[in-house]
Coordinates of C-alpha atoms in Angstrom, one line a residue:
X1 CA 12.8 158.0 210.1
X2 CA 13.9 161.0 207.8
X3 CA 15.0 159.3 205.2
X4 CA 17.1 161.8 202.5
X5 CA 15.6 161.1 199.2
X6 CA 17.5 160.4 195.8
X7 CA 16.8 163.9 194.9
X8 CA 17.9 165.4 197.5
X9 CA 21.2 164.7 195.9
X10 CA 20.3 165.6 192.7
X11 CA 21.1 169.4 192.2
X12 CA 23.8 170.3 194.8
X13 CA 27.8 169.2 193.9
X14 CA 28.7 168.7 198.1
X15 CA 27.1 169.6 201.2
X16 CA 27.8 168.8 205.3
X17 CA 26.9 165.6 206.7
X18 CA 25.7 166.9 210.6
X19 CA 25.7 163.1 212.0
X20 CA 25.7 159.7 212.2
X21 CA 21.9 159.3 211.1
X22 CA 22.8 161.9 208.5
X23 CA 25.6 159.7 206.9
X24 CA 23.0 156.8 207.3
X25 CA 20.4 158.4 205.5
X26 CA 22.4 159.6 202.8
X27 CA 23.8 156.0 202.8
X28 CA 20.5 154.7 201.7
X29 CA 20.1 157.1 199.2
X30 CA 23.3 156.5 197.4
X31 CA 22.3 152.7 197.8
X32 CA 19.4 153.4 195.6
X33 CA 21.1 155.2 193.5
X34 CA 23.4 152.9 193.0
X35 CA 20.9 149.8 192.5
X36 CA 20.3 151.9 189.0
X37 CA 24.3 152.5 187.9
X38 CA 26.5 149.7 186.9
X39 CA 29.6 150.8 188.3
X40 CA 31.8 149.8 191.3
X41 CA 31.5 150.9 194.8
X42 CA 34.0 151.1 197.9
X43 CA 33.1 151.5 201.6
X44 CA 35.6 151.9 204.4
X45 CA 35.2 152.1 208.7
X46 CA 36.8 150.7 211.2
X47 CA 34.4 148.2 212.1
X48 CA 30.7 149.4 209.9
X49 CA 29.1 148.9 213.4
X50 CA 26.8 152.6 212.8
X51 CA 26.0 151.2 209.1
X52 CA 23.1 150.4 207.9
X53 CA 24.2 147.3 205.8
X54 CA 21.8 144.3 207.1
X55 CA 18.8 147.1 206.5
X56 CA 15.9 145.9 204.0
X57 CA 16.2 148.7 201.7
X58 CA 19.8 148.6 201.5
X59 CA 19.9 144.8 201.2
X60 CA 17.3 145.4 198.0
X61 CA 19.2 147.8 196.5
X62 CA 22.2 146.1 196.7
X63 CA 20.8 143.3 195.2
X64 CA 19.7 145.3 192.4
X65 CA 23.3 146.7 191.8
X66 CA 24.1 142.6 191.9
X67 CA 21.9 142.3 189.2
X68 CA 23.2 145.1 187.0
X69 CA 25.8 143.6 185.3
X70 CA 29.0 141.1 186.0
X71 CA 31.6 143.7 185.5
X72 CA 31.3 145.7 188.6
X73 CA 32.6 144.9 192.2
X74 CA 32.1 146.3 195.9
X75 CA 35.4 146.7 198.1
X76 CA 35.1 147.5 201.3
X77 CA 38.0 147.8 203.8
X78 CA 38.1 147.8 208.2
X79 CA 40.2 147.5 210.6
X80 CA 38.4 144.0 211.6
X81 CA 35.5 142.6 210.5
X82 CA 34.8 141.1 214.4
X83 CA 31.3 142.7 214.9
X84 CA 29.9 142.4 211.7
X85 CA 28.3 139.0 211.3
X86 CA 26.3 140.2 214.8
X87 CA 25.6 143.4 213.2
X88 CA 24.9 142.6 209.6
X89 CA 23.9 139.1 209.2
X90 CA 21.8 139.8 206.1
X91 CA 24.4 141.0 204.4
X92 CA 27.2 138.2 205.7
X93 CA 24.6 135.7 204.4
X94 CA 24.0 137.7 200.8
X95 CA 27.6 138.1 200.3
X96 CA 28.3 134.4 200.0
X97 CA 26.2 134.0 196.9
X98 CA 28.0 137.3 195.8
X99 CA 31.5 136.9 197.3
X100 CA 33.1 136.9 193.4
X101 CA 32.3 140.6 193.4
X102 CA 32.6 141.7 196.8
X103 CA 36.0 141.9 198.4
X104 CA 36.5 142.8 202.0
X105 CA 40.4 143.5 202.7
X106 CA 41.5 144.2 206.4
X107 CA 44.0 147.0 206.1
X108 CA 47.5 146.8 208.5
X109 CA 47.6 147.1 211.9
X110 CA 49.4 150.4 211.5
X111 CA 46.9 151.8 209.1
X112 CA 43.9 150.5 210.6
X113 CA 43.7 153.9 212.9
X114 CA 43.6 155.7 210.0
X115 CA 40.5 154.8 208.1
X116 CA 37.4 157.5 207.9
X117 CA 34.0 156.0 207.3
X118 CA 33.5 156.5 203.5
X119 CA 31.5 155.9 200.9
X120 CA 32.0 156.0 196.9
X121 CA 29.4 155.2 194.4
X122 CA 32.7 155.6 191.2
X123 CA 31.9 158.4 189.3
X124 CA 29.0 159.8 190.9
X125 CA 28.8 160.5 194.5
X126 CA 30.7 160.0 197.8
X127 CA 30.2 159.9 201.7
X128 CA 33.1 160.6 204.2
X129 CA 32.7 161.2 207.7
X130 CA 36.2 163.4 208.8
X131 CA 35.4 163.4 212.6
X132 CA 33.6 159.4 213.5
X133 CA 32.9 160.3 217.0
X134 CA 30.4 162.9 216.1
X135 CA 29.2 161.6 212.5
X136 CA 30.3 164.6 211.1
X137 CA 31.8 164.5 207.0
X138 CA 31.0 165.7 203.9
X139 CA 29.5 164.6 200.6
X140 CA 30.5 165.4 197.3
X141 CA 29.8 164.7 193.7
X142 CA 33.0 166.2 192.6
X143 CA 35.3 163.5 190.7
X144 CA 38.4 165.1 191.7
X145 CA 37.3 164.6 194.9
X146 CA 36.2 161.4 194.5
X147 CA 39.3 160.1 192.7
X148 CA 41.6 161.2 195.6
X149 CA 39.5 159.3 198.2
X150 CA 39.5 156.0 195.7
X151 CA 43.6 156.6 195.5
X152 CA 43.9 157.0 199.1
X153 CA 42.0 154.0 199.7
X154 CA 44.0 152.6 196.8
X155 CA 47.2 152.5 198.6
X156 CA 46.0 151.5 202.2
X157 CA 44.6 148.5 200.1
X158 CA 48.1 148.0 199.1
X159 CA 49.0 147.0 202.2
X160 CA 45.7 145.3 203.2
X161 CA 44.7 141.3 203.1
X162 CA 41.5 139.7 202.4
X163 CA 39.1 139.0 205.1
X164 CA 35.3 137.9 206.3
X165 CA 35.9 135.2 204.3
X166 CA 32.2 134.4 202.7
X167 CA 32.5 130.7 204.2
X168 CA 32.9 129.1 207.4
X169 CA 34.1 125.7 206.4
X170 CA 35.7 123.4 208.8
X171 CA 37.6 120.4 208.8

């Protein structure tokens, strides 16, 4: 697997993401990055189906950003959730311990079309695929940038609800 290291991000301020593996492999870079930098992070897809949530390394280093401190919090936004305990147990089964800090929201049903596959580690370095079918996006480290993604989120999440809740309890 061709895995983009950490510093491969380093010294460039944006680049092309060429594909889905692309996007995955700089996923798992930003993941380790962000298992060293207490601050919050945001993922959006219509169903995180291509991600690479339930993966070892990503698990770990989401662990570690657990552990960083109590302040931050993950947010991540679909259309549905449907397919994700099947595709991401690991991470279904770590988010109940963590389920405080990590919200999932399903946006409405006439926003749900709308959402890109993104990625924002706040303040430092962002992921979003502008054409899904292909994998095809950019990255950036530019805060601007980054700040207008977070505020588009911002107001799907507006109209969004909580969802995946982190227990199944039954009567």
């Amino acid at each position: 697997m061709d895995h983009v290291p950490v510093t491969a991000l380093d010294g460039e301020q944006s680049g092309q993401i060429s594909s889905w593996r692309d996007f995955q492999d700089r996923l798992r870079a930003a993941m380790a990055m962000a298992a060293t930098q207490a601050t919050d992070l945001t993922m959006v897809d219509i169903d995180f189906v291509h991600w690479p949530l339930g993966e070892r390394s990503v698990m770990e280093a989401l662990h570690q950003w657990s552990l960083l401190t109590k302040g931050t919090h993950c947010q991540l936004l679909a259309a549905h959730y449907d397919a994700f305990p099947r595709h991401h147990p690991r991470w279904v089964a770590w988010r109940g311990t963590w389920a405080h800090r990590i919200k999932c929201w399903q946006a409405s049903e006439e926003l749900a079309t709308s959402l890109l596959p993104m990625f924002v580690l706040h303040g430092s370095i962002g992921l979003k695929l502008n054409e899904p079918l292909h994998g095809t996006g950019v990255w950036t480290r530019d805060r601007g940038v980054l700040r207008t993604w977070l505020s588009e989120v911002d107001a799907i999440l507006q109209r969004s609800h909580e969802a995946l809740p982190p227990t199944t309890l039954g009567l």
